[in-house]
N, CA, C and O atoms as a CHARMM CRD file, in Angstrom:
* protein
*
  320
    1    1 MET  N     90.26700  87.36300 109.64900 PROA 1      0.00000
    2    1 MET  CA    91.58800  87.08800 109.11100 PROA 1      0.00000
    3    1 MET  C     92.61200  87.79500 109.99500 PROA 1      0.00000
    4    1 MET  O     92.43300  88.96000 110.35100 PROA 1      0.00000
    5    2 LYS  N     93.66000  87.10300 110.34000 PROA 2      0.00000
    6    2 LYS  CA    94.70300  87.67300 111.19700 PROA 2      0.00000
    7    2 LYS  C     95.41400  88.80800 110.46200 PROA 2      0.00000
    8    2 LYS  O     95.58700  88.76500 109.24400 PROA 2      0.00000
    9    3 GLU  N     95.82000  89.82300 111.22300 PROA 3      0.00000
   10    3 GLU  CA    96.50700  90.97500 110.64400 PROA 3      0.00000
   11    3 GLU  C     97.95700  91.01800 111.12000 PROA 3      0.00000
   12    3 GLU  O     98.26600  90.66200 112.25700 PROA 3      0.00000
   13    4 TYR  N     98.83300  91.46000 110.22800 PROA 4      0.00000
   14    4 TYR  CA   100.26900  91.53900 110.52000 PROA 4      0.00000
   15    4 TYR  C    100.79900  92.90900 110.13000 PROA 4      0.00000
   16    4 TYR  O    100.32000  93.52400 109.17800 PROA 4      0.00000
   17    5 THR  N    101.78200  93.37500 110.86800 PROA 5      0.00000
   18    5 THR  CA   102.44800  94.63100 110.53900 PROA 5      0.00000
   19    5 THR  C    103.51500  94.36900 109.48200 PROA 5      0.00000
   20    5 THR  O    103.85200  93.22100 109.19200 PROA 5      0.00000
   21    6 ARG  N    104.02800  95.42600 108.92400 PROA 6      0.00000
   22    6 ARG  CA   105.12700  95.29300 107.95400 PROA 6      0.00000
   23    6 ARG  C    106.36600  94.69700 108.62200 PROA 6      0.00000
   24    6 ARG  O    107.12000  93.95600 107.99100 PROA 6      0.00000
   25    7 ALA  N    106.57400  95.02200 109.89800 PROA 7      0.00000
   26    7 ALA  CA   107.71600  94.46800 110.63600 PROA 7      0.00000
   27    7 ALA  C    107.56400  92.95600 110.80100 PROA 7      0.00000
   28    7 ALA  O    108.53800  92.21600 110.66400 PROA 7      0.00000
   29    8 GLN  N    106.35400  92.49900 111.09100 PROA 8      0.00000
   30    8 GLN  CA   106.11400  91.06300 111.22100 PROA 8      0.00000
   31    8 GLN  C    106.29100  90.35500 109.87900 PROA 8      0.00000
   32    8 GLN  O    106.84000  89.25400 109.82100 PROA 8      0.00000
   33    9 LEU  N    105.82900  90.98400 108.81300 PROA 9      0.00000
   34    9 LEU  CA   106.01200  90.42500 107.47100 PROA 9      0.00000
   35    9 LEU  C    107.50100  90.32700 107.13900 PROA 9      0.00000
   36    9 LEU  O    107.95100  89.32700 106.57900 PROA 9      0.00000
   37   10 ALA  N    108.25600  91.35300 107.48200 PROA 10     0.00000
   38   10 ALA  CA   109.68900  91.39600 107.16900 PROA 10     0.00000
   39   10 ALA  C    110.45600  90.23800 107.80000 PROA 10     0.00000
   40   10 ALA  O    111.47800  89.80800 107.26500 PROA 10     0.00000
   41   11 LEU  N    109.97400  89.73200 108.93000 PROA 11     0.00000
   42   11 LEU  CA   110.64500  88.60200 109.58200 PROA 11     0.00000
   43   11 LEU  C    110.45700  87.29200 108.81500 PROA 11     0.00000
   44   11 LEU  O    111.20000  86.33600 109.03400 PROA 11     0.00000
   45   12 ARG  N    109.49000  87.24300 107.93600 PROA 12     0.00000
   46   12 ARG  CA   109.22000  86.01900 107.15900 PROA 12     0.00000
   47   12 ARG  C    109.85800  86.13800 105.77500 PROA 12     0.00000
   48   12 ARG  O    109.18700  85.98900 104.75400 PROA 12     0.00000
   49   13 ASN  N    111.13300  86.40200 105.76000 PROA 13     0.00000
   50   13 ASN  CA   111.85300  86.66400 104.51200 PROA 13     0.00000
   51   13 ASN  C    112.69200  85.48500 104.02800 PROA 13     0.00000
   52   13 ASN  O    113.44600  85.61300 103.06300 PROA 13     0.00000
   53   14 GLY  N    112.56500  84.33700 104.69600 PROA 14     0.00000
   54   14 GLY  CA   113.33900  83.16600 104.30600 PROA 14     0.00000
   55   14 GLY  C    114.74600  83.16000 104.85400 PROA 14     0.00000
   56   14 GLY  O    115.49000  82.20500 104.63300 PROA 14     0.00000
   57   15 GLN  N    115.12400  84.20000 105.56000 PROA 15     0.00000
   58   15 GLN  CA   116.45700  84.29100 106.15600 PROA 15     0.00000
   59   15 GLN  C    116.37500  84.20000 107.67900 PROA 15     0.00000
   60   15 GLN  O    117.10200  83.42600 108.30200 PROA 15     0.00000
   61   16 ASP  N    115.49200  84.98900 108.26400 PROA 16     0.00000
   62   16 ASP  CA   115.35800  85.04700 109.71900 PROA 16     0.00000
   63   16 ASP  C    114.54600  83.88300 110.28200 PROA 16     0.00000
   64   16 ASP  O    114.77300  83.44900 111.41100 PROA 16     0.00000
   65   17 ARG  N    113.61800  83.39000 109.50400 PROA 17     0.00000
   66   17 ARG  CA   112.76500  82.26600 109.88300 PROA 17     0.00000
   67   17 ARG  C    112.54400  81.41000 108.65400 PROA 17     0.00000
   68   17 ARG  O    112.88500  81.81300 107.54200 PROA 17     0.00000
   69   18 GLU  N    111.97600  80.22800 108.84800 PROA 18     0.00000
   70   18 GLU  CA   111.73500  79.33200 107.71600 PROA 18     0.00000
   71   18 GLU  C    110.59900  79.80500 106.82700 PROA 18     0.00000
   72   18 GLU  O    110.58200  79.51600 105.63100 PROA 18     0.00000
   73   19 GLU  N    109.63800  80.54000 107.41300 PROA 19     0.00000
   74   19 GLU  CA   108.51200  81.00400 106.60600 PROA 19     0.00000
   75   19 GLU  C    108.97000  82.01100 105.55800 PROA 19     0.00000
   76   19 GLU  O    109.83700  82.84900 105.80700 PROA 19     0.00000
   77   20 ILE  N    108.36600  81.90300 104.38300 PROA 20     0.00000
   78   20 ILE  CA   108.64100  82.84400 103.30800 PROA 20     0.00000
   79   20 ILE  C    107.29800  83.41900 102.87400 PROA 20     0.00000
   80   20 ILE  O    106.49700  82.74200 102.22900 PROA 20     0.00000
   81   21 TRP  N    107.06800  84.67500 103.23600 PROA 21     0.00000
   82   21 TRP  CA   105.80200  85.33600 102.96400 PROA 21     0.00000
   83   21 TRP  C    106.01900  86.56100 102.08900 PROA 21     0.00000
   84   21 TRP  O    107.07700  87.19000 102.12100 PROA 21     0.00000
   85   22 CYS  N    104.99100  86.88400 101.30500 PROA 22     0.00000
   86   22 CYS  CA   104.96200  88.10400 100.50100 PROA 22     0.00000
   87   22 CYS  C    103.55700  88.67800 100.59600 PROA 22     0.00000
   88   22 CYS  O    102.58700  87.94300 100.78500 PROA 22     0.00000
   89   23 ALA  N    103.45500  89.97700 100.46600 PROA 23     0.00000
   90   23 ALA  CA   102.14700  90.62400 100.45100 PROA 23     0.00000
   91   23 ALA  C    101.86400  91.15000  99.04900 PROA 23     0.00000
   92   23 ALA  O    102.76700  91.55500  98.31700 PROA 23     0.00000
   93   24 TYR  N    100.58300  91.13100  98.70200 PROA 24     0.00000
   94   24 TYR  CA   100.13100  91.70900  97.44000 PROA 24     0.00000
   95   24 TYR  C     98.72200  92.25300  97.66200 PROA 24     0.00000
   96   24 TYR  O     97.81900  91.52400  98.07300 PROA 24     0.00000
   97   25 LYS  N     98.55200  93.53600  97.38500 PROA 25     0.00000
   98   25 LYS  CA    97.26800  94.22200  97.54900 PROA 25     0.00000
   99   25 LYS  C     96.65500  93.97700  98.92900 PROA 25     0.00000
  100   25 LYS  O     95.45800  93.71700  99.04800 PROA 25     0.00000
  101   26 GLY  N     97.49000  94.06400  99.97000 PROA 26     0.00000
  102   26 GLY  CA    97.00700  93.97200 101.33400 PROA 26     0.00000
  103   26 GLY  C     96.82200  92.56400 101.88000 PROA 26     0.00000
  104   26 GLY  O     96.45500  92.40100 103.04400 PROA 26     0.00000
  105   27 ILE  N     97.06800  91.55100 101.06900 PROA 27     0.00000
  106   27 ILE  CA    96.93600  90.16300 101.49700 PROA 27     0.00000
  107   27 ILE  C     98.32800  89.53800 101.57000 PROA 27     0.00000
  108   27 ILE  O     99.15700  89.74100 100.68300 PROA 27     0.00000
  109   28 ILE  N     98.57400  88.77700 102.63500 PROA 28     0.00000
  110   28 ILE  CA    99.87100  88.11600 102.81100 PROA 28     0.00000
  111   28 ILE  C     99.74400  86.65600 102.39300 PROA 28     0.00000
  112   28 ILE  O     98.82300  85.95400 102.81200 PROA 28     0.00000
  113   29 TYR  N    100.67900  86.21200 101.56300 PROA 29     0.00000
  114   29 TYR  CA   100.69300  84.85200 101.04500 PROA 29     0.00000
  115   29 TYR  C    101.93200  84.10900 101.52900 PROA 29     0.00000
  116   29 TYR  O    103.00100  84.69800 101.68700 PROA 29     0.00000
  117   30 ASP  N    101.77700  82.81900 101.76100 PROA 30     0.00000
  118   30 ASP  CA   102.89300  81.95300 102.13100 PROA 30     0.00000
  119   30 ASP  C    103.44700  81.32700 100.85300 PROA 30     0.00000
  120   30 ASP  O    102.79800  80.47300 100.24900 PROA 30     0.00000
  121   31 VAL  N    104.63600  81.74500 100.44400 PROA 31     0.00000
  122   31 VAL  CA   105.25400  81.23300  99.22200 PROA 31     0.00000
  123   31 VAL  C    106.36800  80.23600  99.53400 PROA 31     0.00000
  124   31 VAL  O    107.18100  79.91300  98.66800 PROA 31     0.00000
  125   32 SER  N    106.40200  79.75000 100.77700 PROA 32     0.00000
  126   32 SER  CA   107.46100  78.83800 101.23400 PROA 32     0.00000
  127   32 SER  C    107.59600  77.58200 100.38100 PROA 32     0.00000
  128   32 SER  O    108.70700  77.09000 100.18300 PROA 32     0.00000
  129   33 ALA  N    106.48900  77.06100  99.87600 PROA 33     0.00000
  130   33 ALA  CA   106.51600  75.81000  99.12200 PROA 33     0.00000
  131   33 ALA  C    107.03800  75.97400  97.69400 PROA 33     0.00000
  132   33 ALA  O    107.33000  74.98100  97.02800 PROA 33     0.00000
  133   34 SER  N    107.15600  77.18900  97.22900 PROA 34     0.00000
  134   34 SER  CA   107.60100  77.42800  95.85800 PROA 34     0.00000
  135   34 SER  C    109.12000  77.33300  95.75100 PROA 34     0.00000
  136   34 SER  O    109.84400  78.00700  96.48500 PROA 34     0.00000
  137   35 ARG  N    109.59000  76.50900  94.85000 PROA 35     0.00000
  138   35 ARG  CA   111.03600  76.41700  94.62600 PROA 35     0.00000
  139   35 ARG  C    111.58900  77.72800  94.06200 PROA 35     0.00000
  140   35 ARG  O    112.78500  77.99700  94.16900 PROA 35     0.00000
  141   36 LEU  N    110.72300  78.53700  93.46700 PROA 36     0.00000
  142   36 LEU  CA   111.14500  79.81700  92.90000 PROA 36     0.00000
  143   36 LEU  C    111.41800  80.87800  93.96400 PROA 36     0.00000
  144   36 LEU  O    112.01800  81.91300  93.67500 PROA 36     0.00000
  145   37 TRP  N    110.97300  80.61700  95.19400 PROA 37     0.00000
  146   37 TRP  CA   111.20000  81.54300  96.29900 PROA 37     0.00000
  147   37 TRP  C    112.19800  80.98900  97.30100 PROA 37     0.00000
  148   37 TRP  O    112.31600  81.51900  98.40600 PROA 37     0.00000
  149   38 ARG  N    112.91300  79.94300  96.94300 PROA 38     0.00000
  150   38 ARG  CA   113.89000  79.36000  97.84900 PROA 38     0.00000
  151   38 ARG  C    114.88900  80.42600  98.30100 PROA 38     0.00000
  152   38 ARG  O    115.32300  81.25700  97.50400 PROA 38     0.00000
  153   39 ASN  N    115.24100  80.39500  99.55600 PROA 39     0.00000
  154   39 ASN  CA   116.17300  81.35500 100.17600 PROA 39     0.00000
  155   39 ASN  C    115.60000  82.76600 100.27900 PROA 39     0.00000
  156   39 ASN  O    116.32400  83.70800 100.60000 PROA 39     0.00000
  157   40 GLY  N    114.29900  82.91500 100.00700 PROA 40     0.00000
  158   40 GLY  CA   113.65400  84.20400 100.21900 PROA 40     0.00000
  159   40 GLY  C    113.76900  85.20900  99.10200 PROA 40     0.00000
  160   40 GLY  O    113.42800  86.37700  99.28400 PROA 40     0.00000
  161   41 HSD  N    114.24200  84.78000  97.95000 PROA 41     0.00000
  162   41 HSD  CA   114.22900  85.72400  96.82700 PROA 41     0.00000
  163   41 HSD  C    113.83500  85.01900  95.53800 PROA 41     0.00000
  164   41 HSD  O    114.04500  83.82000  95.35900 PROA 41     0.00000
  165   42 HSD  N    113.25700  85.81300  94.65500 PROA 42     0.00000
  166   42 HSD  CA   112.74400  85.33500  93.36600 PROA 42     0.00000
  167   42 HSD  C    113.15800  86.37500  92.33800 PROA 42     0.00000
  168   42 HSD  O    112.57300  87.45500  92.25500 PROA 42     0.00000
  169   43 TYR  N    114.17300  86.03600  91.55900 PROA 43     0.00000
  170   43 TYR  CA   114.79600  86.98500  90.63100 PROA 43     0.00000
  171   43 TYR  C    115.23000  88.20500  91.42500 PROA 43     0.00000
  172   43 TYR  O    116.01700  88.05400  92.35900 PROA 43     0.00000
  173   44 GLU  N    114.75700  89.41500  91.10400 PROA 44     0.00000
  174   44 GLU  CA   115.20000  90.59800  91.85800 PROA 44     0.00000
  175   44 GLU  C    114.24000  90.97400  92.98600 PROA 44     0.00000
  176   44 GLU  O    114.37900  92.04200  93.58300 PROA 44     0.00000
  177   45 HSD  N    113.28200  90.12500  93.27900 PROA 45     0.00000
  178   45 HSD  CA   112.29200  90.38600  94.32300 PROA 45     0.00000
  179   45 HSD  C    112.65400  89.63400  95.60000 PROA 45     0.00000
  180   45 HSD  O    113.15400  88.50900  95.56100 PROA 45     0.00000
  181   46 TRP  N    112.38700  90.28400  96.73400 PROA 46     0.00000
  182   46 TRP  CA   112.71400  89.70400  98.02800 PROA 46     0.00000
  183   46 TRP  C    111.45600  89.45400  98.83500 PROA 46     0.00000
  184   46 TRP  O    110.52900  90.26300  98.82200 PROA 46     0.00000
  185   47 ALA  N    111.42700  88.34800  99.52700 PROA 47     0.00000
  186   47 ALA  CA   110.29500  88.00900 100.39100 PROA 47     0.00000
  187   47 ALA  C    110.31300  88.89500 101.63100 PROA 47     0.00000
  188   47 ALA  O    111.28900  89.59400 101.90500 PROA 47     0.00000
  189   48 GLY  N    109.21300  88.84800 102.36800 PROA 48     0.00000
  190   48 GLY  CA   109.11400  89.63700 103.57900 PROA 48     0.00000
  191   48 GLY  C    108.68600  91.06700 103.32400 PROA 48     0.00000
  192   48 GLY  O    108.81700  91.92300 104.19800 PROA 48     0.00000
  193   49 GLN  N    108.17200  91.33000 102.12800 PROA 49     0.00000
  194   49 GLN  CA   107.74300  92.68200 101.81100 PROA 49     0.00000
  195   49 GLN  C    106.50200  92.69800 100.93100 PROA 49     0.00000
  196   49 GLN  O    106.05500  91.66200 100.43800 PROA 49     0.00000
  197   50 ASP  N    105.95600  93.89200 100.74400 PROA 50     0.00000
  198   50 ASP  CA   104.79000  94.09500  99.90000 PROA 50     0.00000
  199   50 ASP  C    105.26300  94.21800  98.45100 PROA 50     0.00000
  200   50 ASP  O    106.03200  95.11800  98.11200 PROA 50     0.00000
  201   51 LEU  N    104.79800  93.31000  97.61300 PROA 51     0.00000
  202   51 LEU  CA   105.22700  93.28100  96.21400 PROA 51     0.00000
  203   51 LEU  C    104.22200  93.92800  95.26500 PROA 51     0.00000
  204   51 LEU  O    104.34300  93.78100  94.04900 PROA 51     0.00000
  205   52 THR  N    103.24900  94.62900  95.79300 PROA 52     0.00000
  206   52 THR  CA   102.19000  95.21000  94.97000 PROA 52     0.00000
  207   52 THR  C    102.75300  96.08100  93.85100 PROA 52     0.00000
  208   52 THR  O    102.36200  95.91900  92.69500 PROA 52     0.00000
  209   53 LYS  N    103.64500  96.98600  94.16500 PROA 53     0.00000
  210   53 LYS  CA   104.19700  97.90100  93.15700 PROA 53     0.00000
  211   53 LYS  C    105.16100  97.20600  92.20200 PROA 53     0.00000
  212   53 LYS  O    105.40900  97.70700  91.10600 PROA 53     0.00000
  213   54 GLU  N    105.70200  96.07200  92.59800 PROA 54     0.00000
  214   54 GLU  CA   106.70000  95.38200  91.78600 PROA 54     0.00000
  215   54 GLU  C    106.10100  94.43300  90.75400 PROA 54     0.00000
  216   54 GLU  O    106.79700  94.01900  89.82700 PROA 54     0.00000
  217   55 LEU  N    104.82900  94.08400  90.89300 PROA 55     0.00000
  218   55 LEU  CA   104.24600  93.08700  90.00000 PROA 55     0.00000
  219   55 LEU  C    104.24200  93.54600  88.54200 PROA 55     0.00000
  220   55 LEU  O    104.28800  92.71300  87.63700 PROA 55     0.00000
  221   56 GLY  N    104.18700  94.83100  88.30700 PROA 56     0.00000
  222   56 GLY  CA   104.20600  95.34600  86.93400 PROA 56     0.00000
  223   56 GLY  C    105.43800  94.92900  86.15600 PROA 56     0.00000
  224   56 GLY  O    105.39600  94.86500  84.92800 PROA 56     0.00000
  225   57 ASP  N    106.53000  94.64400  86.84000 PROA 57     0.00000
  226   57 ASP  CA   107.78200  94.22400  86.19500 PROA 57     0.00000
  227   57 ASP  C    107.83300  92.71800  85.95000 PROA 57     0.00000
  228   57 ASP  O    108.73700  92.23100  85.27000 PROA 57     0.00000
  229   58 ALA  N    106.87800  91.98200  86.49600 PROA 58     0.00000
  230   58 ALA  CA   106.90800  90.51300  86.40600 PROA 58     0.00000
  231   58 ALA  C    106.33800  90.03300  85.06700 PROA 58     0.00000
  232   58 ALA  O    105.49400  90.70100  84.47000 PROA 58     0.00000
  233   59 PRO  N    106.80500  88.87600  84.60500 PROA 59     0.00000
  234   59 PRO  CA   106.29800  88.31200  83.34900 PROA 59     0.00000
  235   59 PRO  C    104.98900  87.53400  83.53100 PROA 59     0.00000
  236   59 PRO  O    104.55700  86.82600  82.62100 PROA 59     0.00000
  237   60 HSD  N    104.36200  87.66500  84.70100 PROA 60     0.00000
  238   60 HSD  CA   103.10500  86.96200  84.97800 PROA 60     0.00000
  239   60 HSD  C    102.12100  87.94200  85.60100 PROA 60     0.00000
  240   60 HSD  O    102.49300  89.05600  85.96700 PROA 60     0.00000
  241   61 THR  N    100.87600  87.52800  85.71900 PROA 61     0.00000
  242   61 THR  CA    99.84300  88.36700  86.31600 PROA 61     0.00000
  243   61 THR  C     99.69100  88.04900  87.80000 PROA 61     0.00000
  244   61 THR  O    100.40200  87.20400  88.34500 PROA 61     0.00000
  245   62 ASP  N     98.76900  88.73000  88.43100 PROA 62     0.00000
  246   62 ASP  CA    98.51800  88.48500  89.85000 PROA 62     0.00000
  247   62 ASP  C     97.83800  87.14600  90.09900 PROA 62     0.00000
  248   62 ASP  O     97.67400  86.74600  91.25100 PROA 62     0.00000
  249   63 LYS  N     97.44300  86.45100  89.05100 PROA 63     0.00000
  250   63 LYS  CA    96.84100  85.11900  89.18900 PROA 63     0.00000
  251   63 LYS  C     97.82600  84.14500  89.83200 PROA 63     0.00000
  252   63 LYS  O     97.41100  83.12000  90.37200 PROA 63     0.00000
  253   64 VAL  N     99.10900  84.44500  89.78400 PROA 64     0.00000
  254   64 VAL  CA   100.12800  83.57500  90.36700 PROA 64     0.00000
  255   64 VAL  C     99.89600  83.38300  91.87100 PROA 64     0.00000
  256   64 VAL  O    100.26700  82.34700  92.42400 PROA 64     0.00000
  257   65 PHE  N     99.29000  84.36700  92.53000 PROA 65     0.00000
  258   65 PHE  CA    99.06300  84.26400  93.96800 PROA 65     0.00000
  259   65 PHE  C     97.96300  83.26500  94.31600 PROA 65     0.00000
  260   65 PHE  O     97.86000  82.84600  95.46800 PROA 65     0.00000
  261   66 GLU  N     97.14900  82.88200  93.35400 PROA 66     0.00000
  262   66 GLU  CA    96.06400  81.93100  93.60500 PROA 66     0.00000
  263   66 GLU  C     96.57500  80.56000  94.05100 PROA 66     0.00000
  264   66 GLU  O     95.84100  79.80300  94.68500 PROA 66     0.00000
  265   67 ARG  N     97.80200  80.24500  93.73200 PROA 67     0.00000
  266   67 ARG  CA    98.34700  78.91900  94.09400 PROA 67     0.00000
  267   67 ARG  C     98.93400  78.87200  95.50400 PROA 67     0.00000
  268   67 ARG  O     99.36000  77.81300  95.96400 PROA 67     0.00000
  269   68 PHE  N     98.95800  80.02200  96.19200 PROA 68     0.00000
  270   68 PHE  CA    99.54600  80.08500  97.52700 PROA 68     0.00000
  271   68 PHE  C     98.49000  80.27800  98.60100 PROA 68     0.00000
  272   68 PHE  O     97.43100  80.85300  98.35200 PROA 68     0.00000
  273   69 ASN  N     98.79100  79.79100  99.80000 PROA 69     0.00000
  274   69 ASN  CA    97.88200  79.94100 100.93600 PROA 69     0.00000
  275   69 ASN  C     97.91400  81.36800 101.45600 PROA 69     0.00000
  276   69 ASN  O     98.97300  81.99100 101.54000 PROA 69     0.00000
  277   70 VAL  N     96.74000  81.87400 101.80200 PROA 70     0.00000
  278   70 VAL  CA    96.62300  83.19100 102.40800 PROA 70     0.00000
  279   70 VAL  C     96.92500  83.06300 103.89700 PROA 70     0.00000
  280   70 VAL  O     96.37200  82.19700 104.57600 PROA 70     0.00000
  281   71 ILE  N     97.79800  83.92000 104.39700 PROA 71     0.00000
  282   71 ILE  CA    98.19600  83.93500 105.79800 PROA 71     0.00000
  283   71 ILE  C     97.35800  84.93800 106.57700 PROA 71     0.00000
  284   71 ILE  O     96.92500  84.65600 107.69400 PROA 71     0.00000
  285   72 GLY  N     97.13200  86.10200 105.99100 PROA 72     0.00000
  286   72 GLY  CA    96.39500  87.15300 106.68500 PROA 72     0.00000
  287   72 GLY  C     96.41200  88.44000 105.89300 PROA 72     0.00000
  288   72 GLY  O     96.66900  88.45300 104.69000 PROA 72     0.00000
  289   73 LYS  N     96.12900  89.52900 106.60300 PROA 73     0.00000
  290   73 LYS  CA    96.09200  90.85500 106.00200 PROA 73     0.00000
  291   73 LYS  C     97.27500  91.67400 106.47600 PROA 73     0.00000
  292   73 LYS  O     97.72500  91.53600 107.61300 PROA 73     0.00000
  293   74 LEU  N     97.77800  92.53100 105.59200 PROA 74     0.00000
  294   74 LEU  CA    98.86100  93.43800 105.93300 PROA 74     0.00000
  295   74 LEU  C     98.24200  94.72600 106.45300 PROA 74     0.00000
  296   74 LEU  O     97.46100  95.37600 105.75800 PROA 74     0.00000
  297   75 LEU  N     98.59700  95.08800 107.68000 PROA 75     0.00000
  298   75 LEU  CA    98.10500  96.34200 108.26100 PROA 75     0.00000
  299   75 LEU  C     98.68000  97.52700 107.49600 PROA 75     0.00000
  300   75 LEU  O     99.84500  97.51800 107.09900 PROA 75     0.00000
  301   76 LYS  N     97.85900  98.53400 107.29600 PROA 76     0.00000
  302   76 LYS  CA    98.33800  99.75600 106.64600 PROA 76     0.00000
  303   76 LYS  C     99.17100 100.54000 107.64200 PROA 76     0.00000
  304   76 LYS  O     98.87800 100.53100 108.83800 PROA 76     0.00000
  305   77 PRO  N    100.20500 101.21800 107.16600 PROA 77     0.00000
  306   77 PRO  CA   101.02700 102.02500 108.08000 PROA 77     0.00000
  307   77 PRO  C    100.16500 103.11300 108.72500 PROA 77     0.00000
  308   77 PRO  O     99.19000 103.57600 108.13300 PROA 77     0.00000
  309   78 GLU  N    100.53000 103.50900 109.92400 PROA 78     0.00000
  310   78 GLU  CA    99.80700 104.55700 110.63800 PROA 78     0.00000
  311   78 GLU  C     99.76300 105.83300 109.80100 PROA 78     0.00000
  312   78 GLU  O    100.74700 106.20000 109.15900 PROA 78     0.00000
  313   79 GLY  N     98.61500 106.50300 109.81400 PROA 79     0.00000
  314   79 GLY  CA    98.48600 107.77700 109.10800 PROA 79     0.00000
  315   79 GLY  C     98.15800 107.63100 107.63800 PROA 79     0.00000
  316   79 GLY  O     98.15600 108.62200 106.90800 PROA 79     0.00000
  317   80 ARG  N     97.88100 106.41500 107.18500 PROA 80     0.00000
  318   80 ARG  CA    97.57500 106.23500 105.74800 PROA 80     0.00000
  319   80 ARG  C     96.22900 105.63700 105.56900 PROA 80     0.00000
  320   80 ARG  O     95.79900 105.41200 104.43800 PROA 80     0.00000
């Protein structure tokens, strides 16, 4: 599986490029096809970042990611 840095993920925020990606538990998903992620944001959440810590505030479970294509893995920051 291809690996991406946080900087590479940040470029897929729906603003800088057409791709709209989000990470959850180390996996990057392409949410571009979702009308709920149009323009790179979904309620108070922004694409191009790791949403693992934010899912607790959502009215849905992590099962929502099952409907999206997996792009790759999010590299852990150096020293962690």
